[in-house]
XYZ file of C-alpha atoms in Angstrom:
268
model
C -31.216 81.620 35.560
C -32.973 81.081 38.492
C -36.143 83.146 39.863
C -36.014 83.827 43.833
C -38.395 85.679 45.911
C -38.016 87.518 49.312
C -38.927 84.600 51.659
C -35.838 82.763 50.045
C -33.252 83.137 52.975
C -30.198 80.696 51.052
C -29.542 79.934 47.448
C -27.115 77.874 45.472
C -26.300 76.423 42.619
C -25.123 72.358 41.968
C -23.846 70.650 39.018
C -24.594 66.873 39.299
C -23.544 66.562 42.943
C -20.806 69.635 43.005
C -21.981 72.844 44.513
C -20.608 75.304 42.348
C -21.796 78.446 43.985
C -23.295 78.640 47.787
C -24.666 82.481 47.945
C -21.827 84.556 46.753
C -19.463 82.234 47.654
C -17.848 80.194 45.061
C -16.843 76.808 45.575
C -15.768 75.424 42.093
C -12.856 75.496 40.829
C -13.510 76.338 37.283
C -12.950 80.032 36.239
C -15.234 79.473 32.882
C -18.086 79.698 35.644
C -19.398 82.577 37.112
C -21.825 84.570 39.129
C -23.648 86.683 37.378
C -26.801 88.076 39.403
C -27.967 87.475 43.309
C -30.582 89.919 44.201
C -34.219 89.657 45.352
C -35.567 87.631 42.274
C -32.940 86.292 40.295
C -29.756 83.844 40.992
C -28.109 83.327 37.829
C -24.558 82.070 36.687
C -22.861 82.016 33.076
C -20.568 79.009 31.573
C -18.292 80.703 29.588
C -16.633 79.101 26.340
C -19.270 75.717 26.914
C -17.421 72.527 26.013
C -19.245 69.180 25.841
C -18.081 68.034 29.246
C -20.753 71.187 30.682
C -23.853 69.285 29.344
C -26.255 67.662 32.129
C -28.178 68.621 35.003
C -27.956 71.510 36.763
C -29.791 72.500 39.869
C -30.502 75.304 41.632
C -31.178 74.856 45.028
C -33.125 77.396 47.659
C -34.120 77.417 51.328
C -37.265 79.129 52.357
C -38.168 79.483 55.998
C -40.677 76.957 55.169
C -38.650 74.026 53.165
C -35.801 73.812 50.681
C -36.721 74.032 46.553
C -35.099 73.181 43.701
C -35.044 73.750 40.045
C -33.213 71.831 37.772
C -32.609 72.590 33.964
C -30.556 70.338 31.579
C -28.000 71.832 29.135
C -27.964 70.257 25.582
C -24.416 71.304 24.553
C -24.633 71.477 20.645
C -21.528 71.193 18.135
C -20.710 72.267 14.746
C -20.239 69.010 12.355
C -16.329 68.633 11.732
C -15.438 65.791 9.333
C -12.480 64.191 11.127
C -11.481 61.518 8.429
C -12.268 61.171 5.128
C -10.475 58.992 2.701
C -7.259 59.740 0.187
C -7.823 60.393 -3.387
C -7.661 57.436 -5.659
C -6.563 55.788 -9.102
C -8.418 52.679 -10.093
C -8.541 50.373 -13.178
C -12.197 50.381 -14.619
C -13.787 47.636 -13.140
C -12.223 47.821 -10.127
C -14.299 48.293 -6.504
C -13.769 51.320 -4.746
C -14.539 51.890 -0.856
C -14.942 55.506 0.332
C -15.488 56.576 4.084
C -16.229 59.844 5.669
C -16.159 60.204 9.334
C -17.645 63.288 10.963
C -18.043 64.445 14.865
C -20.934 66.798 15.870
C -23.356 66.713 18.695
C -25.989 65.768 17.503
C -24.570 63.476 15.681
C -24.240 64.330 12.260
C -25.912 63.178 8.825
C -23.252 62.368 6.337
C -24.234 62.158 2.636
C -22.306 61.488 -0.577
C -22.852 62.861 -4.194
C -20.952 62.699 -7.416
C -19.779 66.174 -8.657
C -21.034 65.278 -12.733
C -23.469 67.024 -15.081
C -25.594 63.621 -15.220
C -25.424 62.699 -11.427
C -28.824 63.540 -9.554
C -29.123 63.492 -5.968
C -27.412 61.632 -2.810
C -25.363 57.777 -4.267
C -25.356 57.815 -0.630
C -26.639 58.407 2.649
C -24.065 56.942 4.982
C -20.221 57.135 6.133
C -19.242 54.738 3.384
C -19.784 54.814 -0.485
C -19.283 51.178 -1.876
C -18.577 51.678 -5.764
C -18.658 48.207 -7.771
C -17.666 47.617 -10.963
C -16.547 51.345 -11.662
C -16.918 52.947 -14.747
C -14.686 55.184 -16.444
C -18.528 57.599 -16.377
C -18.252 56.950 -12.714
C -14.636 58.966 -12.581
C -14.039 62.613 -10.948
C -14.657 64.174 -7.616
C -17.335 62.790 -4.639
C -18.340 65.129 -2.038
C -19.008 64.080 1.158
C -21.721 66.404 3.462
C -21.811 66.677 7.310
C -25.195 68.424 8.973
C -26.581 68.595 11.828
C -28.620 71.910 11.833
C -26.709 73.655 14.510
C -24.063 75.532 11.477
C -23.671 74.950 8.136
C -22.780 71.593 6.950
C -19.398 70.722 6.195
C -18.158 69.413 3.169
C -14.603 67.892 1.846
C -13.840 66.039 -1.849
C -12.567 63.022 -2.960
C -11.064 62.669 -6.550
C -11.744 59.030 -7.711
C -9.481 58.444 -11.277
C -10.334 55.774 -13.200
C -8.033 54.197 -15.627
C -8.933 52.573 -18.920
C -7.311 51.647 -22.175
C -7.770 53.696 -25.148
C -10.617 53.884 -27.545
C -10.762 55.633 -30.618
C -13.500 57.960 -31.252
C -12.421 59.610 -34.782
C -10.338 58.742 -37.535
C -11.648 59.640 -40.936
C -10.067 59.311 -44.453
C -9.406 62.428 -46.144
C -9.040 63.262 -49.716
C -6.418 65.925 -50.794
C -5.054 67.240 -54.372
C -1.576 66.798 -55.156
C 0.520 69.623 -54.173
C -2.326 70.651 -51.140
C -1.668 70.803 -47.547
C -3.097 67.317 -45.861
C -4.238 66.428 -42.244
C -4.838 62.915 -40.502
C -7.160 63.193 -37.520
C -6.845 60.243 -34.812
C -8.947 61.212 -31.836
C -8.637 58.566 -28.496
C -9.925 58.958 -24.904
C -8.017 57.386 -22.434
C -6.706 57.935 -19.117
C -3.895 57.414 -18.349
C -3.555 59.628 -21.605
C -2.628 57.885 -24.906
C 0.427 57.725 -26.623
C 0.217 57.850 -30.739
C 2.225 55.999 -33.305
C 1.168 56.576 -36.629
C 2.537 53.326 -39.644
C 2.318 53.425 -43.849
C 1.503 49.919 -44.284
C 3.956 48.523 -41.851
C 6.045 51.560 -41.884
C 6.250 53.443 -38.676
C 6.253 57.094 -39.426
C 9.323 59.053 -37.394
C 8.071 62.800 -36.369
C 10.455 65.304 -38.055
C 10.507 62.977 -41.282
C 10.533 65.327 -44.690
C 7.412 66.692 -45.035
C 5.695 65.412 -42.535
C 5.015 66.953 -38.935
C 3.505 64.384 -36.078
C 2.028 66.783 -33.016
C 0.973 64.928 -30.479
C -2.018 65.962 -27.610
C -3.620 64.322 -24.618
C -6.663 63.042 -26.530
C -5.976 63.590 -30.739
C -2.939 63.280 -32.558
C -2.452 65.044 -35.830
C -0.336 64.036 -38.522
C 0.237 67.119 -41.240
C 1.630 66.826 -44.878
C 2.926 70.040 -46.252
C 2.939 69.297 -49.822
C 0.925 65.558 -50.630
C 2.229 63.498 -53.202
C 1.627 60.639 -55.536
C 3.736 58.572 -52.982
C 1.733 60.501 -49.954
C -1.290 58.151 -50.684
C -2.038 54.992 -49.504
C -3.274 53.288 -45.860
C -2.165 54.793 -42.869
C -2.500 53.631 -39.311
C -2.865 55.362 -36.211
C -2.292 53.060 -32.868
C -3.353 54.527 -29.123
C -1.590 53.149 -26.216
C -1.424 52.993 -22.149
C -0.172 50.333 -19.808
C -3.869 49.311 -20.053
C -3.813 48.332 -23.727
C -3.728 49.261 -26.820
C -6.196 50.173 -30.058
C -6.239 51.080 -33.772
C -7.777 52.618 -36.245
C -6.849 52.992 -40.170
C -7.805 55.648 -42.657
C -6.794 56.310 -46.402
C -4.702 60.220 -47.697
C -6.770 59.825 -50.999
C -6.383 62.220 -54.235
C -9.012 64.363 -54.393
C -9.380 65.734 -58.380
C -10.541 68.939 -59.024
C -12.964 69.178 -62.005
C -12.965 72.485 -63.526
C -16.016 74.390 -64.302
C -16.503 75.984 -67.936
C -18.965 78.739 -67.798
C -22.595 78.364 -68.832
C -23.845 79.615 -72.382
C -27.188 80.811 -72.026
């Protein structure tokens, strides 16, 4: 906008050095720009759909029979952060170094923060395109958001998924004791990612799933190894091995007999 008053006898309106209105008369050739009011106090014009290239000066000009005026106002063109590159999700070996970047446009130019998305994680790991990671831990695994603010909208955010690989380790495997003739279970519990695969041995004997009285079920993190109807020949050491491509790790536990002492009532 522009405020004019009666002893103005000419009025335009200039971008940089381009007159883009004289009067009425327009004299750019860009239809986003138009007039929008010339009367006794006001010469005003309207950018429509603003793009970055429409910030600077812009001046409006007016001829009095005196001298010639001007006014000039600068427009701050302001854009939404947009995160333009942002890197891949990842697998890693724990231990490994891992190098995440986030690259974000906005005008002004936009903060970019990164956080890991876990219970025990408190606050920014990082205040800066890139996230450096050394020495990873397998505590250090799951997803990293990066931000993008710069006040004029709601900052933008986009996830990475960071995996990190490490052999297994068992956490439980406990000896049991049974009765002959009872239903008996072998726990082995093992984290590891990639996930474990279980083996379960008698001594040295690797025990086949589907073997007669016996059921093996395998899961992502426990395998379970079930007798139906224990034995005298049940008992004895057994061994449960985890494995990945990372390594490998066992535990052993013992199928005991359990005896059940009967109780003769109390005479009183």
């Amino acid at each position: 906008r522009c405020s004019v008053d009666n002893r103005v006898t000419r009025v335009a309106w200039l971008n940089r050095s381009s007159i883009l209105y004289a009067g009425n008369d327009k004299w750019c050739l860009d239809p986003r720009v138009v007039l929008l009011a010339n009367t006794k106090t006001q010469y005003s014009i309207q950018i429509q759909d603003v793009d970055v290239y429409d910030e600077g000066p812009y001046t409006c000009s007016v001829q009095t029979d005196n001298h010639p005026k001007t006014s000039r106002v600068h427009l701050i063109v302001q854009v939404s952060p947009k995160i333009t590159e942002i890197s891949s999700d990842i697998s890693i070996n724990e231990g490994g170094n891992v190098s995440l970047t986030c690259i974000a446009t906005g005008r002004p130019d936009p903060t970019i923060t990164w956080r890991h998305i876990s219970p025990k994680a408190v606050g920014f790991i990082s205040e800066d395109e890139y996230l450096e990671i050394t020495g990873i831990t397998r505590e250090q695994s799951g997803e990293y958001e990066c931000s993008a603010s710069n006040d004029v909208a709601a900052p933008v955010v986009q996830r990475v998924k960071v995996t990190v690989n490490y052999p297994p380790y068992i956490s439980d495997a406990k000896s049991t004791g049974v009765p002959v003739g009872q239903k008996g279970i072998l726990l082995c519990e093992a984290s590891a990612v990639p996930s474990a695969d279980f083996q379960w041995y008698k001594d040295d004997k690797r025990l086949a799933e589907g073997q007669k009285g016996l059921k093996v079920e395998n899961k992502a993190f426990f395998s379970r190894l079930t007798f139906f109807n224990v034995s005298e020949q049940d008992y004895g050491n057994y061994t449960c091995v985890a494995s990945n491509q990372l390594g490998n790790t066992n535990a052993s536990m013992i199928l005991y007999e359990e005896t059940t002492t009967a109780l003769t009532p109390w005479k009183g």
